[in-house]
Short mmCIF file of C-alpha atoms in Angstrom, two decimals:
data_model
loop_
_atom_site.label_atom_id
_atom_site.label_comp_id
_atom_site.label_asym_id
_atom_site.label_seq_id
_atom_site.Cartn_x
_atom_site.Cartn_y
_atom_site.Cartn_z
CA UNK A 75 -30.62 0.22 17.20
CA UNK A 76 -30.00 2.26 14.04
CA UNK A 77 -30.02 5.51 16.02
CA UNK A 78 -27.58 4.01 18.51
CA UNK A 79 -25.16 3.02 15.74
CA UNK A 80 -25.29 6.54 14.30
CA UNK A 81 -24.46 7.94 17.73
CA UNK A 82 -21.63 5.42 18.11
CA UNK A 83 -20.13 6.40 14.74
CA UNK A 84 -20.35 10.08 15.71
CA UNK A 85 -18.57 9.38 18.98
CA UNK A 86 -15.92 7.38 17.10
CA UNK A 87 -15.20 10.32 14.80
CA UNK A 88 -14.94 12.68 17.77
CA UNK A 89 -12.42 10.40 19.47
CA UNK A 90 -10.36 9.99 16.28
CA UNK A 91 -10.25 13.75 15.82
CA UNK A 92 -9.18 14.20 19.45
CA UNK A 93 -6.33 11.78 18.75
CA UNK A 94 -5.22 13.89 15.77
CA UNK A 95 -6.50 11.54 13.07
CA UNK A 96 -7.70 13.04 9.76
CA UNK A 97 -11.44 12.29 9.57
CA UNK A 98 -13.00 14.86 7.23
CA UNK A 99 -13.24 15.31 3.48
CA UNK A 100 -9.80 16.95 3.47
CA UNK A 101 -8.37 13.41 3.52
CA UNK A 102 -8.69 13.62 -0.28
CA UNK A 103 -8.42 16.64 -2.57
CA UNK A 104 -7.68 17.45 -6.21
CA UNK A 105 -4.80 19.80 -6.82
CA UNK A 106 -2.76 20.69 -9.94
CA UNK A 107 -3.93 17.65 -11.92
CA UNK A 108 -3.39 15.17 -9.08
CA UNK A 109 -5.54 13.39 -6.54
CA UNK A 110 -3.83 13.94 -3.19
CA UNK A 111 -4.65 11.50 -0.39
CA UNK A 112 -3.60 12.25 3.17
CA UNK A 113 -3.71 9.88 6.16
CA UNK A 114 -2.36 10.39 9.68
CA UNK A 115 0.97 8.94 8.46
CA UNK A 116 1.61 10.17 4.91
CA UNK A 117 0.38 11.99 1.84
CA UNK A 118 0.67 10.77 -1.77
CA UNK A 119 -0.37 12.08 -5.18
CA UNK A 120 -2.04 10.14 -8.02
CA UNK A 121 -1.77 11.91 -11.40
CA UNK A 122 -5.25 12.15 -12.91
CA UNK A 123 -3.74 11.56 -16.34
CA UNK A 124 -0.50 9.80 -17.26
CA UNK A 125 2.07 8.16 -15.02
CA UNK A 126 0.01 4.98 -14.83
CA UNK A 127 -2.28 6.78 -12.39
CA UNK A 128 0.03 5.33 -9.73
CA UNK A 129 0.93 6.99 -6.40
CA UNK A 130 4.04 9.17 -6.26
CA UNK A 131 5.55 12.07 -4.29
CA UNK A 132 5.33 10.57 -0.80
CA UNK A 133 5.31 13.02 2.13
CA UNK A 134 6.07 11.45 5.53
CA UNK A 135 4.06 13.45 8.07
CA UNK A 136 6.07 12.33 11.11
CA UNK A 137 9.39 13.57 9.67
CA UNK A 138 8.33 16.13 7.07
CA UNK A 139 10.50 14.43 4.45
CA UNK A 140 9.27 14.25 0.84
CA UNK A 141 10.36 11.48 -1.56
CA UNK A 142 9.61 12.59 -5.12
CA UNK A 143 11.63 9.82 -6.77
CA UNK A 144 10.04 6.67 -5.33
CA UNK A 145 7.93 4.89 -7.96
CA UNK A 146 6.10 1.68 -8.83
CA UNK A 147 7.99 -0.16 -11.58
CA UNK A 148 5.10 -2.55 -12.37
CA UNK A 149 5.68 -4.02 -15.83
CA UNK A 150 5.76 -6.99 -18.19
CA UNK A 151 9.03 -8.26 -19.64
CA UNK A 152 9.97 -10.81 -22.30
CA UNK A 153 13.43 -12.18 -21.73
CA UNK A 154 14.09 -13.55 -25.23
CA UNK A 155 13.29 -10.31 -27.06
CA UNK A 156 14.14 -8.02 -24.10
CA UNK A 157 10.89 -6.15 -24.65
CA UNK A 158 9.59 -4.31 -21.60
CA UNK A 159 6.32 -2.40 -21.09
CA UNK A 160 5.53 -0.36 -17.96
CA UNK A 161 2.39 1.07 -16.40
CA UNK A 162 4.15 4.28 -15.34
CA UNK A 163 4.96 5.23 -18.95
CA UNK A 164 1.35 5.31 -20.21
CA UNK A 165 0.47 8.95 -21.05
CA UNK A 166 -3.22 8.01 -21.38
CA UNK A 167 -3.55 6.40 -17.95
CA UNK A 168 -6.22 7.77 -15.64
CA UNK A 169 -6.92 7.90 -11.91
CA UNK A 170 -10.18 8.73 -10.16
CA UNK A 171 -11.73 8.55 -6.70
CA UNK A 172 -14.36 5.78 -6.65
CA UNK A 173 -15.16 5.81 -2.93
CA UNK A 174 -14.76 8.43 -0.23
CA UNK A 175 -15.88 8.46 3.43
CA UNK A 176 -14.55 10.43 6.40
CA UNK A 177 -11.98 7.70 7.13
CA UNK A 178 -11.53 5.82 3.84
CA UNK A 179 -10.64 6.70 0.25
CA UNK A 180 -10.38 4.36 -2.75
CA UNK A 181 -8.53 5.52 -5.87
CA UNK A 182 -8.84 3.53 -9.10
CA UNK A 183 -6.18 3.73 -11.83
CA UNK A 184 -6.51 2.40 -15.37
CA UNK A 185 -3.41 2.02 -17.49
CA UNK A 186 -1.88 0.19 -20.42
CA UNK A 187 1.57 -1.36 -20.28
CA UNK A 188 3.66 0.74 -22.70
CA UNK A 189 7.34 1.06 -23.60
CA UNK A 190 9.55 4.11 -23.28
CA UNK A 191 8.24 5.42 -26.60
CA UNK A 192 4.64 5.25 -25.41
CA UNK A 193 3.86 2.23 -27.61
CA UNK A 194 1.44 -0.27 -25.98
CA UNK A 195 2.21 -3.94 -25.51
CA UNK A 196 1.28 -5.86 -28.69
CA UNK A 197 -1.31 -7.99 -26.89
CA UNK A 198 -3.00 -5.00 -25.30
CA UNK A 199 -1.95 -5.91 -21.74
CA UNK A 200 -3.59 -3.46 -19.34
CA UNK A 201 -4.41 -3.16 -15.66
CA UNK A 202 -6.97 -1.70 -13.28
CA UNK A 203 -5.57 -0.99 -9.80
CA UNK A 204 -7.52 -0.05 -6.67
CA UNK A 205 -5.73 1.69 -3.82
CA UNK A 206 -7.61 1.66 -0.50
CA UNK A 207 -6.46 4.31 1.98
CA UNK A 208 -7.45 4.33 5.66
CA UNK A 209 -7.14 7.51 7.72
CA UNK A 210 -5.47 5.70 10.64
CA UNK A 211 -3.06 3.38 8.81
CA UNK A 212 0.37 3.61 7.15
CA UNK A 213 -0.65 0.67 4.92
CA UNK A 214 -2.47 0.98 1.59
CA UNK A 215 -4.39 -2.09 0.44
CA UNK A 216 -3.97 -2.65 -3.29
CA UNK A 217 -5.80 -4.96 -5.70
CA UNK A 218 -5.20 -5.28 -9.43
CA UNK A 219 -6.80 -6.94 -12.44
CA UNK A 220 -4.47 -7.49 -15.39
CA UNK A 221 -6.13 -8.38 -18.69
CA UNK A 222 -5.18 -8.67 -22.38
CA UNK A 223 -6.51 -9.72 -25.79
CA UNK A 224 -6.60 -13.52 -25.93
CA UNK A 225 -6.03 -13.67 -29.70
CA UNK A 226 -2.79 -11.67 -29.42
CA UNK A 227 -1.48 -13.02 -26.11
CA UNK A 228 2.29 -12.88 -25.64
CA UNK A 229 4.28 -15.22 -23.35
CA UNK A 230 5.56 -12.71 -20.76
CA UNK A 231 8.56 -13.98 -18.80
CA UNK A 232 7.86 -11.54 -15.98
CA UNK A 233 4.74 -9.78 -14.71
CA UNK A 234 5.57 -7.46 -11.81
CA UNK A 235 3.11 -6.28 -9.15
CA UNK A 236 3.96 -3.72 -6.43
CA UNK A 237 7.57 -3.30 -7.55
CA UNK A 238 8.36 -0.33 -5.27
CA UNK A 239 11.59 1.15 -6.60
CA UNK A 240 14.21 3.86 -6.23
CA UNK A 241 17.21 4.58 -8.43
CA UNK A 242 19.13 6.27 -5.59
CA UNK A 243 20.11 4.94 -2.14
CA UNK A 244 17.56 7.20 -0.43
CA UNK A 245 17.12 4.56 2.27
CA UNK A 246 19.85 2.77 4.23
CA UNK A 247 18.69 -0.80 4.83
CA UNK A 248 16.07 -3.44 4.20
CA UNK A 249 13.86 -4.53 7.09
CA UNK A 250 12.67 -8.08 6.43
CA UNK A 251 9.49 -9.56 7.89
CA UNK A 252 8.35 -11.02 10.10
CA UNK A 253 11.25 -10.28 12.49
CA UNK A 254 12.34 -6.90 11.04
CA UNK A 255 15.81 -8.33 10.35
CA UNK A 256 18.01 -5.46 9.18
CA UNK A 257 20.13 -5.83 6.00
CA UNK A 258 22.19 -2.64 5.40
CA UNK A 259 22.61 -1.36 1.84
CA UNK A 260 26.08 -1.88 0.43
CA UNK A 261 28.35 1.03 -0.42
CA UNK A 262 28.06 2.30 -4.00
CA UNK A 263 30.10 0.07 -6.30
CA UNK A 264 30.18 -2.87 -3.89
CA UNK A 265 28.49 -6.14 -4.70
CA UNK A 266 24.81 -5.88 -3.77
CA UNK A 267 22.22 -8.54 -4.29
CA UNK A 268 18.91 -10.11 -3.31
CA UNK A 269 17.19 -10.47 0.05
CA UNK A 270 13.72 -11.75 0.89
CA UNK A 271 11.09 -11.15 3.54
CA UNK A 272 8.24 -13.32 4.79
CA UNK A 273 4.93 -11.40 4.65
CA UNK A 274 6.53 -7.96 4.23
CA UNK A 275 9.76 -6.06 3.58
CA UNK A 276 10.72 -2.40 3.86
CA UNK A 277 13.42 0.01 2.71
CA UNK A 278 14.23 2.20 5.72
CA UNK A 279 16.18 5.33 6.57
CA UNK A 280 16.67 6.56 10.14
CA UNK A 281 13.19 8.12 10.16
CA UNK A 282 11.14 6.83 7.21
CA UNK A 283 10.27 3.49 5.67
CA UNK A 284 8.53 2.28 2.50
CA UNK A 285 7.74 -1.23 1.39
CA UNK A 286 5.29 -3.93 0.40
CA UNK A 287 3.48 -6.81 2.06
CA UNK A 288 0.98 -9.56 1.52
CA UNK A 289 3.23 -12.55 0.78
CA UNK A 290 6.85 -13.47 0.15
CA UNK A 291 8.67 -10.25 -0.80
CA UNK A 292 11.86 -10.03 -2.86
CA UNK A 293 14.37 -7.18 -2.41
CA UNK A 294 17.35 -5.95 -4.40
CA UNK A 295 20.34 -3.85 -3.34
CA UNK A 296 21.39 -1.78 -6.35
CA UNK A 297 24.88 -0.91 -5.15
CA UNK A 298 26.21 -1.89 -8.60
CA UNK A 299 23.26 -2.18 -10.96
CA UNK A 300 19.57 -1.63 -11.68
CA UNK A 301 17.49 -0.06 -8.86
CA UNK A 302 16.75 -0.54 -5.19
CA UNK A 303 13.42 -2.27 -4.75
CA UNK A 304 10.98 -4.41 -2.83
CA UNK A 305 8.52 -6.41 -4.96
CA UNK A 306 5.58 -8.63 -4.04
CA UNK A 307 5.04 -10.57 -7.28
CA UNK A 308 7.05 -11.08 -10.48
CA UNK A 309 6.03 -14.42 -11.95
CA UNK A 310 5.48 -15.30 -15.59
CA UNK A 311 2.26 -14.96 -17.61
CA UNK A 312 1.94 -17.70 -20.24
CA UNK A 313 0.02 -17.24 -23.49
CA UNK A 314 -2.84 -19.38 -22.18
CA UNK A 315 -3.58 -16.89 -19.39
CA UNK A 316 -5.53 -13.77 -20.28
CA UNK A 317 -6.34 -12.41 -16.81
CA UNK A 318 -4.50 -12.22 -13.51
CA UNK A 319 -5.67 -10.92 -10.12
CA UNK A 320 -3.35 -9.54 -7.44
CA UNK A 321 -3.76 -8.39 -3.83
CA UNK A 322 -1.11 -6.73 -1.71
CA UNK A 323 -0.18 -3.81 0.50
CA UNK A 324 2.06 -0.75 0.36
CA UNK A 325 3.62 0.88 3.42
CA UNK A 326 4.54 4.56 3.84
CA UNK A 327 5.37 5.38 7.45
CA UNK A 328 7.89 5.61 10.24
CA UNK A 329 11.06 3.58 10.59
CA UNK A 330 12.43 2.47 13.95
CA UNK A 331 9.44 0.42 15.07
CA UNK A 332 9.67 -3.14 16.40
CA UNK A 333 8.67 -6.23 14.44
CA UNK A 334 5.34 -6.60 16.27
CA UNK A 335 4.31 -3.07 15.26
CA UNK A 336 5.02 -3.70 11.58
CA UNK A 337 3.23 -7.06 11.68
CA UNK A 338 0.15 -5.32 13.09
CA UNK A 339 0.13 -2.86 10.19
CA UNK A 340 0.38 -5.54 7.49
CA UNK A 341 -1.89 -8.56 7.04
CA UNK A 342 0.90 -10.65 8.48
CA UNK A 343 0.63 -14.33 9.23
CA UNK A 344 2.36 -13.44 12.50
CA UNK A 345 -0.38 -12.00 14.76
CA UNK A 346 1.01 -10.10 17.75
CA UNK A 347 -1.54 -8.93 20.34
CA UNK A 348 -2.82 -5.39 19.79
CA UNK A 349 -1.31 -2.66 21.97
CA UNK A 350 -3.86 -1.35 24.47
CA UNK A 351 -5.17 2.15 23.86
CA UNK A 352 -7.96 4.45 25.07
CA UNK A 353 -11.55 3.38 25.69
CA UNK A 354 -14.86 5.19 25.26
CA UNK A 355 -17.56 3.69 27.51
CA UNK A 356 -21.17 4.44 28.38
CA UNK A 357 -23.84 2.43 30.16
CA UNK A 358 -24.84 0.83 26.85
CA UNK A 359 -21.66 0.72 24.75
CA UNK A 360 -17.89 0.48 24.86
CA UNK A 361 -15.46 1.44 22.07
CA UNK A 362 -11.77 0.52 22.37
CA UNK A 363 -8.79 1.62 20.31
CA UNK A 364 -5.26 0.46 19.71
CA UNK A 365 -2.56 2.79 21.03
CA UNK A 366 -1.46 5.88 19.07
CA UNK A 367 1.68 4.13 17.80
CA UNK A 368 -0.52 1.48 16.20
CA UNK A 369 -2.61 4.06 14.39
CA UNK A 370 -5.31 4.69 17.05
CA UNK A 371 -7.64 2.42 15.07
CA UNK A 372 -10.90 1.08 16.48
CA UNK A 373 -10.16 -2.34 17.94
CA UNK A 374 -13.45 -3.45 19.43
CA UNK A 375 -17.11 -2.53 19.92
CA UNK A 376 -19.35 -3.66 22.78
CA UNK A 377 -23.11 -3.06 22.60
CA UNK A 378 -25.33 -3.74 25.65
CA UNK A 379 -29.00 -4.64 25.60
CA UNK A 380 -31.41 -2.24 27.34
CA UNK A 381 -31.90 -4.56 30.31
CA UNK A 382 -28.30 -5.75 30.60
CA UNK A 383 -25.31 -4.40 32.49
CA UNK A 384 -21.77 -3.64 31.25
CA UNK A 385 -20.63 -6.93 32.77
CA UNK A 386 -22.50 -8.88 30.07
CA UNK A 387 -21.85 -7.16 26.75
CA UNK A 388 -22.16 -8.35 23.18
CA UNK A 389 -18.49 -7.73 22.32
CA UNK A 390 -16.81 -7.77 18.93
CA UNK A 391 -13.12 -7.25 18.26
CA UNK A 392 -11.59 -6.20 14.97
CA UNK A 393 -10.38 -9.78 14.44
CA UNK A 394 -13.88 -11.21 14.80
CA UNK A 395 -15.80 -8.64 12.72
#
Protein backbone atom coordinates (compact mmCIF):
# COMPACT_ATOMS: atom_id res chain seq x y z
CA UNK A 1 0.00 0.00 0.00
CA UNK A 2 2.83 2.39 0.87
CA UNK A 3 4.51 1.78 -2.49
CA UNK A 4 1.21 2.39 -4.25
CA UNK A 5 0.75 5.74 -2.50
CA UNK A 6 4.26 6.81 -3.49
CA UNK A 7 3.47 5.94 -7.11
CA UNK A 8 0.17 7.84 -6.87
CA UNK A 9 1.91 10.95 -5.53
CA UNK A 10 4.48 10.74 -8.34
CA UNK A 11 1.72 10.49 -10.92
CA UNK A 12 -0.05 13.45 -9.28
CA UNK A 13 3.06 15.61 -9.61
CA UNK A 14 3.47 14.61 -13.25
CA UNK A 15 -0.12 15.60 -14.02
CA UNK A 16 0.22 18.93 -12.18
CA UNK A 17 3.37 19.74 -14.11
CA UNK A 18 1.64 18.85 -17.38
CA UNK A 19 -1.08 21.33 -16.43
CA UNK A 20 1.52 24.06 -15.90
CA UNK A 21 1.40 24.05 -12.10
CA UNK A 22 4.59 24.91 -10.17
CA UNK A 23 5.56 21.73 -8.28
CA UNK A 24 9.29 21.92 -7.56
CA UNK A 25 11.47 23.69 -5.02
CA UNK A 26 11.43 26.83 -7.19
CA UNK A 27 8.02 27.57 -5.62
CA UNK A 28 10.06 29.26 -2.87
CA UNK A 29 13.42 31.04 -3.09
CA UNK A 30 15.44 33.63 -1.19
CA UNK A 31 16.46 36.69 -3.14
CA UNK A 32 17.80 40.12 -2.10
CA UNK A 33 16.76 39.76 1.55
CA UNK A 34 13.26 38.46 0.76
CA UNK A 35 11.52 35.10 0.71
CA UNK A 36 9.74 34.92 -2.64
CA UNK A 37 6.84 32.48 -2.94
CA UNK A 38 5.38 31.65 -6.34
CA UNK A 39 2.17 29.74 -7.07
CA UNK A 40 0.42 29.15 -10.39
CA UNK A 41 -1.49 32.43 -9.81
CA UNK A 42 0.88 34.94 -8.19
CA UNK A 43 4.22 35.69 -6.60
CA UNK A 44 4.79 37.63 -3.36
CA UNK A 45 7.82 38.64 -1.29
CA UNK A 46 8.23 38.43 2.50
CA UNK A 47 11.09 40.60 3.81
CA UNK A 48 13.35 38.45 5.98
CA UNK A 49 13.86 41.41 8.30
CA UNK A 50 11.61 44.41 8.88
CA UNK A 51 8.26 45.25 7.32
CA UNK A 52 6.46 43.00 9.79
CA UNK A 53 7.67 40.03 7.75
CA UNK A 54 4.38 40.46 5.87
CA UNK A 55 3.82 39.73 2.16
CA UNK A 56 4.26 42.58 -0.32
CA UNK A 57 5.07 43.23 -3.99
CA UNK A 58 2.36 41.07 -5.57
CA UNK A 59 2.97 39.87 -9.14
CA UNK A 60 -0.14 38.58 -10.94
CA UNK A 61 1.07 35.83 -13.28
CA UNK A 62 -2.01 35.84 -15.52
CA UNK A 63 -1.68 39.56 -16.36
CA UNK A 64 1.98 40.31 -15.62
CA UNK A 65 0.97 43.27 -13.47
CA UNK A 66 2.98 44.05 -10.31
CA UNK A 67 1.45 45.85 -7.30
CA UNK A 68 4.27 47.17 -5.11
CA UNK A 69 2.02 49.39 -2.98
CA UNK A 70 -0.52 46.90 -1.61
CA UNK A 71 0.11 46.22 2.10
CA UNK A 72 -1.33 44.70 5.27
CA UNK A 73 -2.27 47.48 7.70
CA UNK A 74 -2.67 45.13 10.69
CA UNK A 75 -2.48 47.20 13.87
CA UNK A 76 -3.79 48.10 17.32
CA UNK A 77 -5.42 51.46 17.99
CA UNK A 78 -6.59 53.29 21.10
CA UNK A 79 -9.31 55.77 20.29
CA UNK A 80 -9.05 57.95 23.42
CA UNK A 81 -5.31 58.61 23.11
CA UNK A 82 -5.19 58.11 19.31
CA UNK A 83 -2.17 55.86 19.73
CA UNK A 84 -1.60 53.43 16.88
CA UNK A 85 0.97 50.63 16.51
CA UNK A 86 1.48 48.62 13.30
CA UNK A 87 3.13 45.34 12.42
CA UNK A 88 4.50 46.69 9.13
CA UNK A 89 6.60 49.34 10.91
CA UNK A 90 8.66 46.93 13.03
CA UNK A 91 12.29 47.06 11.80
CA UNK A 92 13.15 43.98 13.87
CA UNK A 93 10.42 41.74 12.46
CA UNK A 94 11.51 38.47 10.90
CA UNK A 95 10.16 35.98 8.35
CA UNK A 96 11.31 32.42 7.72
CA UNK A 97 10.18 29.31 5.86
CA UNK A 98 8.98 26.70 8.37
CA UNK A 99 7.62 24.13 5.94
CA UNK A 100 8.30 23.41 2.28
CA UNK A 101 7.08 20.60 0.00
CA UNK A 102 6.76 20.46 -3.80
CA UNK A 103 3.24 21.93 -3.60
CA UNK A 104 3.08 23.76 -0.26
CA UNK A 105 5.08 26.46 1.53
CA UNK A 106 4.50 27.92 4.99
CA UNK A 107 6.12 31.22 5.94
CA UNK A 108 6.15 32.37 9.56
CA UNK A 109 6.52 36.04 10.51
CA UNK A 110 7.22 37.41 13.98
CA UNK A 111 6.67 41.07 14.67
CA UNK A 112 5.96 43.64 17.35
CA UNK A 113 3.31 46.31 16.97
CA UNK A 114 5.27 49.59 16.75
CA UNK A 115 4.48 53.21 15.93
CA UNK A 116 5.90 55.32 13.12
CA UNK A 117 8.98 56.07 15.22
CA UNK A 118 9.72 52.37 15.71
CA UNK A 119 8.63 52.45 19.37
CA UNK A 120 6.85 49.25 20.50
CA UNK A 121 3.40 49.20 22.07
CA UNK A 122 3.71 49.78 25.84
CA UNK A 123 2.20 46.40 26.70
CA UNK A 124 4.52 44.52 24.35
CA UNK A 125 1.74 43.48 21.94
CA UNK A 126 3.24 41.17 19.32
CA UNK A 127 2.10 38.63 16.75
CA UNK A 128 3.17 35.43 15.05
CA UNK A 129 1.59 34.93 11.62
CA UNK A 130 1.66 31.79 9.46
CA UNK A 131 1.03 32.09 5.73
CA UNK A 132 0.22 28.78 4.00
CA UNK A 133 0.73 28.83 0.22
CA UNK A 134 -0.55 26.12 -2.11
CA UNK A 135 0.91 25.73 -5.60
CA UNK A 136 -2.53 25.43 -7.23
CA UNK A 137 -4.49 28.12 -5.37
CA UNK A 138 -4.89 31.92 -5.49
CA UNK A 139 -5.80 31.81 -1.78
CA UNK A 140 -3.31 32.01 1.09
CA UNK A 141 -4.46 30.57 4.42
CA UNK A 142 -3.36 32.76 7.31
CA UNK A 143 -3.37 32.14 11.06
CA UNK A 144 -2.15 34.52 13.76
CA UNK A 145 -1.44 34.48 17.49
CA UNK A 146 -1.45 37.90 19.14
CA UNK A 147 0.02 38.06 22.65
CA UNK A 148 1.11 40.71 25.17
CA UNK A 149 2.37 41.18 28.73
CA UNK A 150 -0.55 40.71 31.12
CA UNK A 151 0.83 43.10 33.75
CA UNK A 152 1.02 45.96 31.23
CA UNK A 153 -2.09 45.21 29.17
CA UNK A 154 -3.68 48.20 27.43
CA UNK A 155 -7.38 48.43 26.46
CA UNK A 156 -7.08 48.51 22.65
CA UNK A 157 -10.17 49.91 20.93
CA UNK A 158 -9.26 48.18 17.68
CA UNK A 159 -7.21 45.10 16.80
CA UNK A 160 -7.02 44.62 13.02
CA UNK A 161 -6.34 41.31 11.25
CA UNK A 162 -5.89 40.98 7.47
CA UNK A 163 -6.46 44.68 6.78
CA UNK A 164 -5.46 44.55 3.09
CA UNK A 165 -4.93 48.16 2.05
CA UNK A 166 -3.98 50.55 -0.74
CA UNK A 167 -3.58 54.32 -0.61
CA UNK A 168 -4.29 54.71 -4.34
CA UNK A 169 -7.33 53.62 -6.41
CA UNK A 170 -5.31 50.86 -8.10
CA UNK A 171 -8.49 48.77 -8.34
CA UNK A 172 -11.88 49.87 -9.65
CA UNK A 173 -14.54 48.13 -7.58
CA UNK A 174 -15.32 45.89 -4.64
CA UNK A 175 -16.66 42.39 -5.32
CA UNK A 176 -18.70 41.28 -2.32
CA UNK A 177 -19.30 37.64 -1.40
CA UNK A 178 -21.03 35.36 -1.75
CA UNK A 179 -22.68 36.70 -4.93
CA UNK A 180 -19.76 38.79 -6.27
CA UNK A 181 -21.95 41.91 -6.12
CA UNK A 182 -19.99 44.75 -7.74
CA UNK A 183 -19.65 48.12 -5.95
CA UNK A 184 -17.65 50.58 -8.11
CA UNK A 185 -15.16 52.92 -6.43
CA UNK A 186 -16.29 56.52 -6.30
CA UNK A 187 -14.47 59.26 -8.21
CA UNK A 188 -11.71 60.99 -6.25
CA UNK A 189 -13.23 63.62 -3.97
CA UNK A 190 -16.70 62.09 -4.01
CA UNK A 191 -18.27 60.65 -0.90
CA UNK A 192 -17.04 57.09 -0.45
CA UNK A 193 -17.90 54.81 2.41
CA UNK A 194 -18.30 51.30 3.78
CA UNK A 195 -19.45 48.07 2.16
CA UNK A 196 -19.49 44.53 3.51
CA UNK A 197 -19.19 41.02 2.14
CA UNK A 198 -20.37 37.68 3.51
CA UNK A 199 -17.48 35.17 3.63
CA UNK A 200 -15.18 37.19 1.34
CA UNK A 201 -14.64 40.50 -0.44
CA UNK A 202 -12.23 41.65 -3.15
CA UNK A 203 -10.85 44.83 -4.67
CA UNK A 204 -10.82 44.26 -8.45
CA UNK A 205 -9.48 45.87 -11.60
CA UNK A 206 -10.34 44.63 -15.09
CA UNK A 207 -7.73 41.86 -14.82
CA UNK A 208 -6.60 41.46 -11.19
CA UNK A 209 -8.21 41.08 -7.79
CA UNK A 210 -7.03 41.06 -4.17
CA UNK A 211 -8.99 40.51 -1.01
CA UNK A 212 -9.72 38.60 2.16
CA UNK A 213 -12.06 35.85 3.29
CA UNK A 214 -13.02 33.65 6.19
CA UNK A 215 -15.95 35.56 7.71
CA UNK A 216 -17.81 38.85 7.45
CA UNK A 217 -15.53 41.28 5.61
CA UNK A 218 -15.67 45.08 5.86
CA UNK A 219 -14.59 47.35 2.97
CA UNK A 220 -13.87 51.05 2.65
CA UNK A 221 -13.86 53.31 -0.41
CA UNK A 222 -11.25 56.01 0.20
CA UNK A 223 -12.48 58.47 -2.41
CA UNK A 224 -12.20 61.24 0.21
CA UNK A 225 -10.18 59.90 3.12
CA UNK A 226 -7.95 57.20 4.61
CA UNK A 227 -7.19 54.19 2.36
CA UNK A 228 -8.97 51.62 0.23
CA UNK A 229 -9.23 48.35 2.09
CA UNK A 230 -10.86 45.02 2.82
CA UNK A 231 -10.50 43.77 6.40
CA UNK A 232 -11.53 40.51 8.07
CA UNK A 233 -11.38 41.46 11.77
CA UNK A 234 -11.10 44.75 13.70
CA UNK A 235 -12.68 44.21 17.10
CA UNK A 236 -11.48 45.48 20.45
CA UNK A 237 -9.02 43.81 22.84
CA UNK A 238 -9.86 44.55 26.49
CA UNK A 239 -7.25 44.63 29.24
CA UNK A 240 -8.42 41.26 30.55
CA UNK A 241 -7.44 39.52 27.31
CA UNK A 242 -3.77 38.71 26.78
CA UNK A 243 -3.97 36.41 23.74
CA UNK A 244 -6.07 36.32 20.58
CA UNK A 245 -6.13 33.76 17.76
CA UNK A 246 -7.18 34.54 14.19
CA UNK A 247 -7.76 32.49 11.03
CA UNK A 248 -8.46 33.87 7.58
CA UNK A 249 -7.52 33.91 3.92
CA UNK A 250 -5.90 36.26 1.43
CA UNK A 251 -6.63 36.24 -2.30
CA UNK A 252 -4.25 37.27 -5.10
CA UNK A 253 -5.58 36.24 -8.50
CA UNK A 254 -7.68 36.98 -11.54
CA UNK A 255 -10.70 39.25 -11.70
CA UNK A 256 -13.67 38.56 -13.96
CA UNK A 257 -14.64 35.18 -12.52
CA UNK A 258 -18.18 34.26 -11.46
CA UNK A 259 -19.34 34.01 -7.85
CA UNK A 260 -19.16 30.20 -7.80
CA UNK A 261 -15.49 30.29 -8.80
CA UNK A 262 -14.58 32.70 -6.00
CA UNK A 263 -16.59 30.69 -3.46
CA UNK A 264 -14.64 27.57 -4.45
CA UNK A 265 -11.34 29.35 -3.78
CA UNK A 266 -12.33 30.60 -0.33
CA UNK A 267 -13.63 28.51 2.59
CA UNK A 268 -17.05 29.89 1.80
CA UNK A 269 -20.22 28.81 3.53
CA UNK A 270 -21.70 28.72 0.02
CA UNK A 271 -20.51 25.43 -1.51
CA UNK A 272 -20.93 25.32 -5.30
CA UNK A 273 -20.18 21.98 -6.98
CA UNK A 274 -16.61 21.62 -8.24
CA UNK A 275 -16.04 22.13 -11.96
CA UNK A 276 -15.13 18.86 -13.67
CA UNK A 277 -11.56 18.49 -14.85
CA UNK A 278 -9.18 15.79 -16.11
CA UNK A 279 -8.90 12.28 -14.67
CA UNK A 280 -5.96 9.92 -14.28
CA UNK A 281 -7.13 6.29 -14.09
CA UNK A 282 -5.51 2.87 -13.92
CA UNK A 283 -6.87 -0.57 -13.09
CA UNK A 284 -6.23 0.07 -9.39
CA UNK A 285 -6.61 3.83 -8.90
CA UNK A 286 -8.33 6.95 -10.15
CA UNK A 287 -7.24 10.56 -9.53
CA UNK A 288 -9.57 13.43 -10.50
CA UNK A 289 -8.92 17.16 -10.70
CA UNK A 290 -10.96 20.32 -10.80
CA UNK A 291 -10.77 22.24 -14.07
CA UNK A 292 -7.85 24.56 -14.86
CA UNK A 293 -9.89 27.66 -14.00
CA UNK A 294 -10.39 26.27 -10.50
CA UNK A 295 -6.69 25.75 -9.98
CA UNK A 296 -6.35 22.17 -11.35
CA UNK A 297 -6.32 20.91 -7.76
CA UNK A 298 -6.76 17.24 -6.85
CA UNK A 299 -10.44 16.70 -6.14
CA UNK A 300 -10.72 13.00 -5.42
CA UNK A 301 -8.76 9.76 -5.05
CA UNK A 302 -10.09 6.25 -5.68
CA UNK A 303 -8.06 3.22 -4.60
CA UNK A 304 -9.12 -0.31 -5.64
CA UNK A 305 -8.37 -3.53 -3.79
CA UNK A 306 -6.32 -6.16 -5.64
CA UNK A 307 -9.34 -8.39 -6.25
CA UNK A 308 -11.83 -5.62 -7.01
CA UNK A 309 -12.80 -3.88 -10.22
CA UNK A 310 -13.03 -0.13 -11.01
CA UNK A 311 -16.79 -0.35 -10.56
CA UNK A 312 -16.36 -0.81 -6.79
CA UNK A 313 -13.72 1.65 -5.62
CA UNK A 314 -12.91 3.06 -2.22
CA UNK A 315 -13.46 6.70 -3.23
CA UNK A 316 -12.60 9.86 -1.33
CA UNK A 317 -13.32 13.41 -2.44
CA UNK A 318 -11.58 16.52 -1.20
CA UNK A 319 -14.66 17.36 0.88
CA UNK A 320 -14.58 14.02 2.69
CA UNK A 321 -10.83 13.78 3.34
